[in-house]
Amino acid sequence: MKISVLTLFPDIINEYTNHSIIKIIKNNNLANIEVLNIRDYSLDKHRKVDDTIYGGGPGLVMSIEPIVNCLKEIKKENSMVVLLTPTGKKYNQEMAKKFSKMEHLILICGHYEGIDERILNYIDLQLSIGDFVLTGGEAAALVVLDSVLRLLPGSINKDSLEVESFNDYLLDYPVYTKPEVFEGYAVPKVLLSGNHKEINEYRLRQREIKTKINRPDLYEKYLEKKGN
Ligand code: ADE
């Protein structure tokens, strides 16, 4: 798959993709990550990308022209164009799974007081990563990029993906490593028992408890699915 990120701050995206698992995914050509500087598509002689707000108001708004110029150059028939904005639809794991099956995902990062609203004529989806406001869309684009890339075949052990949080509406079970006791805190005995049936039961129970406490909304869905 290919992911294109349109941003005014390409270094932020490039830096992130040069570490850890995302770096391996990139180096193994499991995905093609393209980072485009919106400023490069400004036709203004000073490479201007923003302007004052019609109707008045504080701050600057990102102009539509450089972004659309860029989109026109990179968008293909199978591209999905996503605008990161706090006013978008809320992102979740299900969307990450859908995105991971797409051929080309284009992520547009907004800044300042947002982007000229006419951008909506050129995109497929507005996406928010949560009910809070960031200084720009880059951190949000990285959230999408990371969560999608790790789902690509070959990037992460398939077994890890199957038991992780949000599958079956349950959060992941707690994990432990050496030492067996740290400052008086011991690893649950059952995990040292070697009894896989008991370990699996314990882990499922932990997932249920954790979900019930931390995410009652998910727990409701889990119970519904289970048929309670
Ligand atoms: N840009 C600013 N805040 C954002 C958010 N919560 N989600 C996506 N993009 C954003």
Coordinates of N, CA and C and ligand atoms in Angstrom, one line a residue:
M1 N 0.8 -1.2 0.0 CA 0.0 0.0 0.0 C 0.9 1.2 0.0
K2 N 0.2 2.3 -0.4 CA 1.0 3.6 -0.4 C 0.2 4.6 0.6
I3 N 1.0 5.3 1.4 CA 0.4 6.4 2.2 C 1.1 7.7 1.9
S4 N 0.3 8.7 1.5 CA 0.9 10.0 1.2 C 0.4 10.9 2.3
V5 N 1.4 11.7 2.8 CA 1.0 12.7 3.9 C 1.3 14.1 3.4
L6 N 0.3 14.9 3.3 CA 0.5 16.3 2.9 C 0.6 17.2 4.2
T7 N 1.7 17.9 4.3 CA 1.9 18.6 5.5 C 2.8 19.8 5.3
L8 N 2.7 20.8 6.2 CA 3.6 21.9 6.2 C 4.9 21.6 6.9
F9 N 4.9 20.5 7.7 CA 6.1 20.1 8.5 C 6.5 18.7 8.2
P10 N 7.1 18.4 7.0 CA 7.5 17.1 6.6 C 8.5 16.4 7.6
D11 N 9.3 17.2 8.3 CA 10.3 16.6 9.2 C 9.6 15.8 10.3
I12 N 8.5 16.3 10.7 CA 7.8 15.6 11.8 C 7.4 14.2 11.4
I13 N 6.9 14.1 10.2 CA 6.5 12.8 9.7 C 7.7 11.9 9.4
N14 N 8.7 12.5 8.7 CA 9.9 11.7 8.3 C 10.6 11.2 9.6
E15 N 10.7 12.0 10.6 CA 11.4 11.6 11.8 C 10.7 10.4 12.4
Y16 N 9.4 10.4 12.5 CA 8.7 9.3 13.1 C 8.9 8.0 12.3
T17 N 8.9 8.1 11.0 CA 9.0 6.9 10.2 C 10.4 6.3 10.1
N18 N 11.3 7.0 10.8 CA 12.7 6.5 10.8 C 13.1 5.7 12.1
H19 N 12.0 5.3 12.8 CA 12.3 4.5 14.1 C 11.5 3.3 14.2
S20 N 12.0 2.3 14.9 CA 11.3 1.2 15.4 C 10.6 0.4 14.2
I21 N 9.4 -0.1 14.5 CA 8.7 -1.0 13.6 C 8.4 -0.3 12.3
I22 N 8.0 1.0 12.4 CA 7.6 1.7 11.2 C 8.8 1.8 10.2
K23 N 10.0 2.0 10.8 CA 11.2 2.0 10.0 C 11.4 0.7 9.2
I24 N 11.2 -0.4 10.0 CA 11.4 -1.8 9.4 C 10.4 -1.9 8.2
I25 N 9.1 -1.5 8.5 CA 8.1 -1.7 7.5 C 8.5 -0.9 6.2
K26 N 9.0 0.3 6.4 CA 9.4 1.1 5.3 C 10.6 0.5 4.6
N27 N 11.6 0.1 5.4 CA 12.8 -0.5 4.7 C 12.6 -1.8 4.0
N28 N 11.6 -2.6 4.5 CA 11.2 -3.8 3.9 C 10.2 -3.7 2.7
N29 N 9.9 -2.4 2.4 CA 9.0 -2.1 1.3 C 7.6 -2.7 1.5
L30 N 7.2 -2.9 2.7 CA 5.8 -3.4 2.9 C 4.9 -2.2 2.6
A31 N 5.3 -1.0 2.7 CA 4.5 0.1 2.4 C 5.4 1.2 1.8
N32 N 4.8 2.0 0.9 CA 5.4 3.2 0.3 C 4.9 4.4 1.1
I33 N 5.8 5.1 1.8 CA 5.4 6.3 2.6 C 5.9 7.5 1.9
E34 N 5.0 8.3 1.4 CA 5.4 9.5 0.7 C 5.0 10.8 1.5
V35 N 6.0 11.7 1.8 CA 5.7 12.9 2.6 C 5.9 14.1 1.7
L36 N 4.8 14.9 1.5 CA 4.8 16.0 0.6 C 4.6 17.3 1.4
N37 N 5.5 18.3 1.0 CA 5.4 19.6 1.7 C 4.4 20.4 0.9
I38 N 3.3 20.8 1.6 CA 2.3 21.6 0.9 C 2.8 22.9 0.3
R39 N 3.8 23.4 1.0 CA 4.5 24.7 0.6 C 5.0 24.6 -0.9
D40 N 5.5 23.4 -1.2 CA 6.1 23.2 -2.5 C 5.0 23.3 -3.6
Y41 N 3.8 23.3 -3.3 CA 2.7 23.4 -4.3 C 2.0 24.7 -4.3
S42 N 2.6 25.7 -3.6 CA 2.1 27.1 -3.6 C 2.6 27.8 -4.9
L43 N 1.7 28.5 -5.5 CA 2.1 29.2 -6.8 C 2.6 30.6 -6.4
D44 N 2.4 31.0 -5.2 CA 2.8 32.3 -4.7 C 4.3 32.5 -4.7
K45 N 4.8 33.7 -5.1 CA 6.3 33.8 -5.2 C 7.0 33.7 -3.8
H46 N 6.2 33.9 -2.8 CA 6.8 33.7 -1.4 C 6.4 32.4 -0.8
R47 N 5.9 31.5 -1.6 CA 5.5 30.2 -1.2 C 4.5 30.2 0.0
K48 N 3.6 31.2 -0.1 CA 2.6 31.5 1.0 C 1.6 30.3 0.9
V49 N 1.1 29.9 2.1 CA 0.2 28.8 2.2 C -1.1 29.1 3.0
D50 N -1.1 30.4 3.5 CA -2.2 30.8 4.4 C -2.6 32.2 4.2
D51 N -3.8 32.6 4.8 CA -4.3 33.9 4.6 C -5.3 34.3 5.7
T52 N -5.7 35.5 5.8 CA -6.6 35.9 6.8 C -8.0 35.4 6.5
I53 N -8.9 35.4 7.6 CA -10.2 34.8 7.5 C -11.3 35.8 6.9
Y54 N -12.0 35.3 5.9 CA -13.1 36.1 5.4 C -14.2 36.2 6.5
G55 N -14.7 37.4 6.7 CA -15.7 37.6 7.7 C -15.1 38.0 9.1
G56 N -13.8 38.0 9.1 CA -13.0 38.4 10.3 C -12.8 37.2 11.3
G57 N -11.9 37.4 12.2 CA -11.6 36.4 13.2 C -10.1 36.3 13.4
P58 N -9.7 35.7 14.5 CA -8.3 35.6 14.8 C -7.5 34.6 14.0
G59 N -6.3 34.8 13.8 CA -5.4 33.8 13.1 C -5.5 33.7 11.6
L60 N -4.9 32.7 11.1 CA -4.8 32.5 9.6 C -5.5 31.2 9.2
V61 N -5.9 31.1 8.0 CA -6.5 29.9 7.5 C -5.6 29.3 6.4
M62 N -5.5 28.0 6.3 CA -4.7 27.4 5.2 C -5.5 27.6 3.9
S63 N -4.8 28.1 2.9 CA -5.4 28.2 1.6 C -5.6 26.9 0.9
I64 N -6.6 26.9 0.1 CA -7.0 25.6 -0.6 C -6.1 25.3 -1.8
E65 N -5.6 26.3 -2.5 CA -4.9 26.1 -3.7 C -3.7 25.1 -3.7
P66 N -2.7 25.4 -2.7 CA -1.6 24.5 -2.7 C -2.0 23.0 -2.4
I67 N -3.0 22.8 -1.6 CA -3.4 21.5 -1.2 C -4.0 20.8 -2.4
V68 N -4.9 21.5 -3.1 CA -5.6 20.9 -4.3 C -4.6 20.7 -5.4
N69 N -3.6 21.6 -5.6 CA -2.6 21.4 -6.6 C -1.8 20.1 -6.3
C70 N -1.5 19.9 -5.1 CA -0.8 18.6 -4.7 C -1.7 17.4 -5.0
L71 N -3.0 17.5 -4.5 CA -3.9 16.4 -4.7 C -4.0 16.0 -6.2
K72 N -4.1 17.0 -7.0 CA -4.3 16.8 -8.5 C -3.1 16.0 -9.0
E73 N -2.0 16.2 -8.4 CA -0.8 15.6 -8.9 C -0.7 14.1 -8.5
I74 N -1.1 13.9 -7.3 CA -0.9 12.5 -6.7 C -2.1 11.6 -6.7
K75 N -3.3 12.2 -6.7 CA -4.5 11.4 -6.6 C -4.8 10.5 -7.7
K76 N -5.0 9.2 -7.4 CA -5.4 8.2 -8.5 C -6.8 7.8 -8.2
E77 N -7.3 6.9 -9.2 CA -8.7 6.4 -9.1 C -8.9 5.7 -7.7
N78 N -7.9 5.0 -7.2 CA -8.1 4.2 -6.0 C -7.6 4.9 -4.8
S79 N -7.4 6.2 -4.8 CA -7.0 6.9 -3.6 C -8.1 7.3 -2.7
M80 N -7.8 7.2 -1.4 CA -8.8 7.6 -0.4 C -8.2 8.9 0.3
V81 N -8.9 10.0 0.2 CA -8.4 11.2 0.7 C -9.0 11.6 2.0
V82 N -8.1 11.7 3.0 CA -8.6 11.9 4.4 C -8.1 13.2 5.0
L83 N -8.9 14.0 5.5 CA -8.5 15.3 6.1 C -8.5 15.1 7.6
L84 N -7.4 15.3 8.3 CA -7.4 15.2 9.8 C -7.9 16.5 10.4
T85 N -8.9 16.5 11.1 CA -9.5 17.6 11.7 C -10.3 17.3 13.0
P86 N -10.2 18.2 14.0 CA -11.0 17.8 15.3 C -12.5 17.7 15.0
T87 N -13.0 18.2 13.9 CA -14.4 18.2 13.6 C -14.8 17.0 12.8
G88 N -13.9 16.0 12.6 CA -14.2 14.9 11.8 C -14.8 13.7 12.6
K89 N -15.1 12.6 11.8 CA -15.6 11.4 12.4 C -14.5 10.8 13.3
K90 N -14.9 10.1 14.4 CA -13.9 9.6 15.3 C -13.3 8.3 14.8
Y91 N -11.9 8.3 14.8 CA -11.1 7.2 14.3 C -11.1 6.1 15.3
N92 N -11.1 4.8 14.8 CA -11.0 3.7 15.7 C -10.3 2.5 14.9
Q93 N -10.2 1.4 15.6 CA -9.4 0.3 15.1 C -10.1 -0.3 13.8
E94 N -11.4 -0.3 13.8 CA -12.2 -0.8 12.7 C -11.8 0.0 11.4
M95 N -11.7 1.3 11.5 CA -11.3 2.1 10.4 C -9.8 1.8 10.0
A96 N -9.0 1.6 11.0 CA -7.6 1.2 10.7 C -7.5 0.0 9.9
K97 N -8.4 -1.0 10.2 CA -8.4 -2.2 9.4 C -8.8 -2.0 8.0
K98 N -9.9 -1.2 7.8 CA -10.3 -0.9 6.5 C -9.3 -0.1 5.7
F99 N -8.6 0.8 6.3 CA -7.6 1.6 5.6 C -6.4 0.7 5.2
S100 N -6.1 -0.3 6.0 CA -5.0 -1.2 5.8 C -5.2 -2.0 4.5
K101 N -6.4 -2.1 4.1 CA -6.7 -2.9 2.9 C -6.8 -2.0 1.6
M102 N -6.6 -0.7 1.8 CA -6.6 0.2 0.6 C -5.3 0.3 -0.1
E103 N -5.4 0.7 -1.3 CA -4.2 0.8 -2.1 C -3.4 2.1 -1.9
H104 N -4.2 3.2 -1.7 CA -3.6 4.5 -1.5 C -4.4 5.4 -0.6
L105 N -3.7 5.7 0.5 CA -4.3 6.5 1.5 C -3.6 7.9 1.5
I106 N -4.4 9.0 1.4 CA -3.8 10.3 1.4 C -4.3 11.0 2.6
L107 N -3.3 11.5 3.5 CA -3.6 12.1 4.7 C -3.3 13.6 4.6
I108 N -4.2 14.5 4.9 CA -4.0 15.9 4.8 C -3.9 16.5 6.2
C109 N -2.8 17.2 6.6 CA -2.7 17.8 7.9 C -3.0 19.2 7.8
G110 N -4.0 19.6 8.7 CA -4.3 21.1 8.7 C -3.5 21.8 9.8
H111 N -3.5 23.1 9.7 CA -2.8 23.9 10.7 C -3.5 25.2 10.9
Y112 N -3.0 26.0 11.8 CA -3.5 27.4 12.1 C -5.0 27.2 12.5
E113 N -5.9 28.1 12.0 CA -7.3 28.0 12.3 C -8.1 27.0 11.5
G114 N -7.3 26.1 10.7 CA -8.0 25.1 9.9 C -7.7 25.4 8.4
I115 N -8.4 24.7 7.5 CA -8.2 24.8 6.1 C -9.5 25.4 5.5
D116 N -9.4 26.2 4.5 CA -10.6 26.7 3.8 C -11.6 25.6 3.6
E117 N -12.8 25.8 4.0 CA -13.8 24.8 4.1 C -14.1 24.2 2.7
R118 N -13.8 24.9 1.6 CA -14.0 24.3 0.3 C -13.2 23.1 0.0
I119 N -12.2 22.8 0.9 CA -11.4 21.5 0.8 C -12.4 20.3 0.8
L120 N -13.5 20.5 1.4 CA -14.5 19.3 1.5 C -14.9 18.8 0.2
N121 N -14.8 19.6 -0.8 CA -15.1 19.2 -2.2 C -14.1 18.3 -2.8
Y122 N -13.0 18.1 -2.1 CA -11.8 17.4 -2.7 C -11.4 16.2 -1.9
I123 N -12.2 15.9 -0.8 CA -11.8 14.8 0.1 C -12.9 13.8 0.2
D124 N -12.5 12.6 0.8 CA -13.5 11.6 0.9 C -14.0 11.5 2.4
L125 N -13.1 11.9 3.3 CA -13.5 11.7 4.7 C -12.8 12.7 5.6
Q126 N -13.5 13.2 6.6 CA -12.9 14.0 7.7 C -12.7 13.2 8.9
L127 N -11.5 13.2 9.5 CA -11.2 12.2 10.6 C -10.6 13.0 11.8
S128 N -11.2 12.6 13.0 CA -10.6 13.2 14.2 C -10.1 12.0 15.0
I129 N -9.0 12.2 15.8 CA -8.5 11.1 16.6 C -9.0 11.2 18.0
G130 N -9.8 12.2 18.3 CA -10.4 12.3 19.7 C -10.9 13.7 20.0
D131 N -11.6 13.7 21.1 CA -12.3 15.0 21.5 C -11.3 16.0 22.2
F132 N -10.3 16.4 21.4 CA -9.4 17.4 21.9 C -8.8 18.1 20.7
V133 N -8.2 19.3 20.9 CA -7.7 20.0 19.8 C -6.1 20.0 19.8
L134 N -5.5 19.6 18.7 CA -4.1 19.6 18.6 C -3.7 20.9 17.9
T135 N -2.4 21.2 17.9 CA -1.9 22.4 17.2 C -1.9 22.2 15.7
G136 N -1.9 20.9 15.3 CA -1.9 20.7 13.8 C -2.3 19.2 13.6
G137 N -2.5 18.8 12.3 CA -2.9 17.5 12.0 C -1.8 16.4 12.0
E138 N -0.5 16.8 12.2 CA 0.6 15.9 12.0 C 0.5 14.7 13.0
A139 N 0.3 15.1 14.3 CA 0.3 14.0 15.3 C -0.9 13.1 15.0
A140 N -2.0 13.6 14.5 CA -3.2 12.8 14.2 C -2.9 11.9 13.0
A141 N -2.2 12.5 12.0 CA -1.8 11.7 10.8 C -0.9 10.6 11.2
L142 N 0.0 10.8 12.1 CA 0.9 9.8 12.6 C 0.2 8.7 13.3
V143 N -0.8 9.0 14.0 CA -1.7 8.0 14.7 C -2.3 7.1 13.7
V144 N -2.8 7.7 12.6 CA -3.5 6.9 11.6 C -2.4 6.0 10.8
L145 N -1.3 6.7 10.5 CA -0.2 6.0 9.7 C 0.3 4.8 10.5
D146 N 0.6 5.0 11.8 CA 1.1 3.9 12.6 C 0.1 2.8 12.8
S147 N -1.1 3.1 13.1 CA -2.1 2.1 13.4 C -2.5 1.3 12.1
V148 N -2.3 1.9 10.9 CA -2.6 1.2 9.7 C -1.4 0.4 9.2
L149 N -0.2 0.9 9.3 CA 1.0 0.2 8.9 C 1.2 -1.1 9.6
R150 N 1.0 -1.1 10.9 CA 1.2 -2.3 11.7 C 0.3 -3.4 11.4
L151 N -0.8 -3.1 10.7 CA -1.8 -4.1 10.3 C -1.4 -4.8 9.0
L152 N -0.4 -4.2 8.3 CA -0.1 -4.8 6.9 C 0.5 -6.2 7.1
P153 N 0.2 -7.1 6.2 CA 0.7 -8.4 6.2 C 2.3 -8.4 6.3
G154 N 2.8 -9.1 7.2 CA 4.3 -9.1 7.3 C 4.9 -8.1 8.2
S155 N 4.1 -7.2 8.8 CA 4.7 -6.2 9.6 C 4.8 -6.6 11.1
I156 N 3.7 -7.3 11.6 CA 3.7 -7.7 13.0 C 3.2 -9.1 13.0
N157 N 3.7 -9.9 13.9 CA 3.3 -11.3 14.2 C 1.7 -11.4 14.2
K158 N 1.2 -12.2 13.3 CA -0.3 -12.3 13.2 C -1.0 -12.7 14.5
D159 N -0.3 -13.6 15.3 CA -0.9 -14.0 16.6 C -1.1 -12.8 17.5
S160 N -0.1 -11.8 17.5 CA -0.2 -10.6 18.4 C -1.4 -9.8 18.0
L161 N -1.6 -9.7 16.7 CA -2.8 -8.9 16.2 C -4.1 -9.5 16.6
E162 N -4.2 -10.8 16.7 CA -5.4 -11.5 17.0 C -5.9 -11.3 18.4
V163 N -5.0 -11.2 19.3 CA -5.4 -11.1 20.7 C -5.4 -9.7 21.3
E164 N -5.0 -8.7 20.4 CA -4.8 -7.4 21.0 C -6.2 -6.6 21.2
S165 N -6.0 -5.5 21.9 CA -7.2 -4.7 22.3 C -8.1 -4.4 21.1
F166 N -9.4 -4.3 21.4 CA -10.5 -3.9 20.5 C -11.0 -5.0 19.6
N167 N -10.2 -6.1 19.5 CA -10.8 -7.3 18.8 C -11.8 -7.8 19.8
D168 N -13.0 -8.2 19.3 CA -14.1 -8.7 20.2 C -14.5 -7.7 21.2
Y169 N -14.2 -6.5 21.1 CA -14.6 -5.4 22.0 C -13.9 -5.6 23.4
L170 N -12.9 -6.4 23.5 CA -12.1 -6.5 24.7 C -10.8 -5.8 24.6
L171 N -10.3 -5.2 25.7 CA -9.0 -4.7 25.8 C -8.0 -5.8 26.0
D172 N -6.7 -5.5 25.7 CA -5.7 -6.6 25.8 C -5.4 -7.0 27.2
Y173 N -4.9 -8.2 27.4 CA -4.6 -8.7 28.8 C -3.3 -8.1 29.2
P174 N -3.1 -8.1 30.6 CA -1.8 -7.5 31.1 C -0.6 -8.5 30.8
V175 N 0.5 -8.0 30.6 CA 1.7 -8.8 30.4 C 2.8 -8.5 31.4
Y176 N 3.7 -9.5 31.6 CA 4.8 -9.3 32.6 C 6.0 -9.9 32.0
T177 N 7.2 -9.4 32.5 CA 8.5 -10.1 32.2 C 9.3 -10.1 33.4
K178 N 10.6 -10.6 33.3 CA 11.5 -10.8 34.5 C 11.8 -9.4 35.1
P179 N 12.0 -9.2 36.4 CA 12.1 -10.3 37.4 C 10.7 -10.7 37.9
E180 N 10.7 -11.9 38.5 CA 9.4 -12.5 39.0 C 8.8 -11.7 40.1
V181 N 9.7 -11.0 40.9 CA 9.2 -10.1 42.0 C 10.0 -8.8 41.9
F182 N 9.3 -7.7 41.8 CA 9.9 -6.4 41.8 C 9.4 -5.5 42.9
E183 N 10.3 -5.1 43.8 CA 9.9 -4.3 45.0 C 8.7 -4.8 45.6
G184 N 8.6 -6.1 45.8 CA 7.5 -6.8 46.4 C 6.3 -7.1 45.5
Y185 N 6.3 -6.6 44.3 CA 5.2 -6.8 43.4 C 5.5 -8.1 42.6
A186 N 4.7 -9.1 42.8 CA 4.9 -10.4 42.1 C 4.1 -10.6 40.8
V187 N 4.7 -11.3 39.9 CA 4.0 -11.7 38.7 C 2.9 -12.7 39.1
P188 N 1.6 -12.6 38.6 CA 0.6 -13.6 39.0 C 1.0 -15.0 38.8
K189 N 0.8 -15.8 39.8 CA 1.3 -17.2 39.9 C 0.9 -18.0 38.7
V190 N -0.3 -17.9 38.3 CA -0.9 -18.7 37.2 C 0.0 -18.6 35.9
L191 N 0.6 -17.4 35.7 CA 1.4 -17.2 34.5 C 2.8 -18.0 34.6
L192 N 3.1 -18.5 35.8 CA 4.3 -19.3 35.9 C 4.0 -20.8 36.0
S193 N 2.8 -21.1 35.9 CA 2.3 -22.5 36.1 C 2.6 -23.4 34.9
G194 N 2.7 -22.8 33.7 CA 2.8 -23.7 32.5 C 1.5 -24.3 32.1
N195 N 0.4 -24.1 32.8 CA -0.9 -24.7 32.5 C -1.6 -23.7 31.5
H196 N -1.6 -24.0 30.2 CA -2.0 -23.1 29.2 C -3.5 -22.9 29.3
K197 N -4.3 -23.9 29.7 CA -5.7 -23.7 29.8 C -6.0 -22.7 30.9
E198 N -5.4 -22.8 32.0 CA -5.6 -21.9 33.1 C -5.1 -20.5 32.7
I199 N -4.0 -20.4 32.0 CA -3.4 -19.1 31.6 C -4.4 -18.4 30.7
N200 N -5.0 -19.2 29.7 CA -5.9 -18.6 28.8 C -7.2 -18.1 29.5
E201 N -7.6 -18.9 30.5 CA -8.8 -18.4 31.2 C -8.5 -17.2 32.1
Y202 N -7.4 -17.2 32.7 CA -6.9 -16.0 33.5 C -6.9 -14.8 32.6
R203 N -6.3 -14.9 31.4 CA -6.1 -13.8 30.5 C -7.5 -13.2 30.1
L204 N -8.4 -14.1 29.7 CA -9.7 -13.7 29.3 C -10.4 -12.9 30.4
R205 N -10.3 -13.5 31.6 CA -10.9 -12.9 32.8 C -10.3 -11.5 33.0
Q206 N -9.0 -11.3 32.9 CA -8.4 -10.0 33.0 C -8.8 -9.0 32.0
R207 N -9.0 -9.5 30.7 CA -9.5 -8.7 29.7 C -10.9 -8.1 30.0
E208 N -11.7 -9.1 30.5 CA -13.1 -8.7 30.8 C -13.1 -7.6 32.0
I209 N -12.3 -7.9 33.0 CA -12.2 -6.9 34.2 C -11.7 -5.6 33.7
K210 N -10.6 -5.6 33.0 CA -10.0 -4.3 32.5 C -11.0 -3.5 31.6
T211 N -11.7 -4.2 30.8 CA -12.6 -3.6 29.8 C -13.8 -3.0 30.6
K212 N -14.3 -3.8 31.6 CA -15.5 -3.4 32.4 C -15.2 -2.1 33.1
I213 N -13.9 -2.0 33.7 CA -13.6 -0.9 34.5 C -13.2 0.3 33.6
N214 N -12.3 0.1 32.6 CA -11.8 1.2 31.8 C -12.7 1.7 30.7
R215 N -13.4 0.7 30.1 CA -14.2 1.1 28.9 C -15.6 0.4 29.0
P216 N -16.5 0.9 29.9 CA -17.8 0.3 30.0 C -18.6 0.3 28.7
D217 N -18.3 1.3 27.9 CA -19.0 1.3 26.5 C -18.6 0.1 25.7
L218 N -17.4 -0.3 25.7 CA -16.9 -1.5 24.9 C -17.5 -2.8 25.6
Y219 N -17.5 -2.7 26.9 CA -17.9 -3.9 27.7 C -19.4 -4.3 27.3
E220 N -20.2 -3.2 27.2 CA -21.6 -3.4 26.8 C -21.7 -4.2 25.5
K221 N -20.9 -3.7 24.5 CA -20.9 -4.3 23.2 C -20.4 -5.8 23.3
Y222 N -19.4 -6.0 24.1 CA -18.8 -7.4 24.3 C -19.9 -8.3 24.8
L223 N -20.7 -7.8 25.8 CA -21.7 -8.7 26.4 C -22.8 -8.9 25.3
E224 N -23.1 -7.9 24.6 CA -24.2 -8.1 23.5 C -23.7 -9.1 22.5
K225 N -22.5 -9.0 22.1 CA -21.9 -10.0 21.1 C -21.9 -11.4 21.7
K226 N -21.6 -11.5 23.0 CA -21.5 -12.8 23.6 C -22.9 -13.4 23.8
G227 N -24.0 -12.5 23.8 CA -25.3 -13.0 23.9 C -25.9 -13.0 25.3
N228 N -25.3 -12.1 26.1 CA -25.8 -12.0 27.5 C -27.0 -11.0 27.6
Ligands
ADE1 N1 -6.2 18.5 14.2 C1 -6.3 19.1 15.4 N2 -6.9 18.4 16.3 C2 -7.2 17.2 15.8 C3 -7.8 16.0 16.2 N3 -8.3 15.9 17.4 N4 -7.9 15.0 15.3 C4 -7.5 15.1 14.1 N5 -6.9 16.2 13.6 C5 -6.7 17.2 14.4

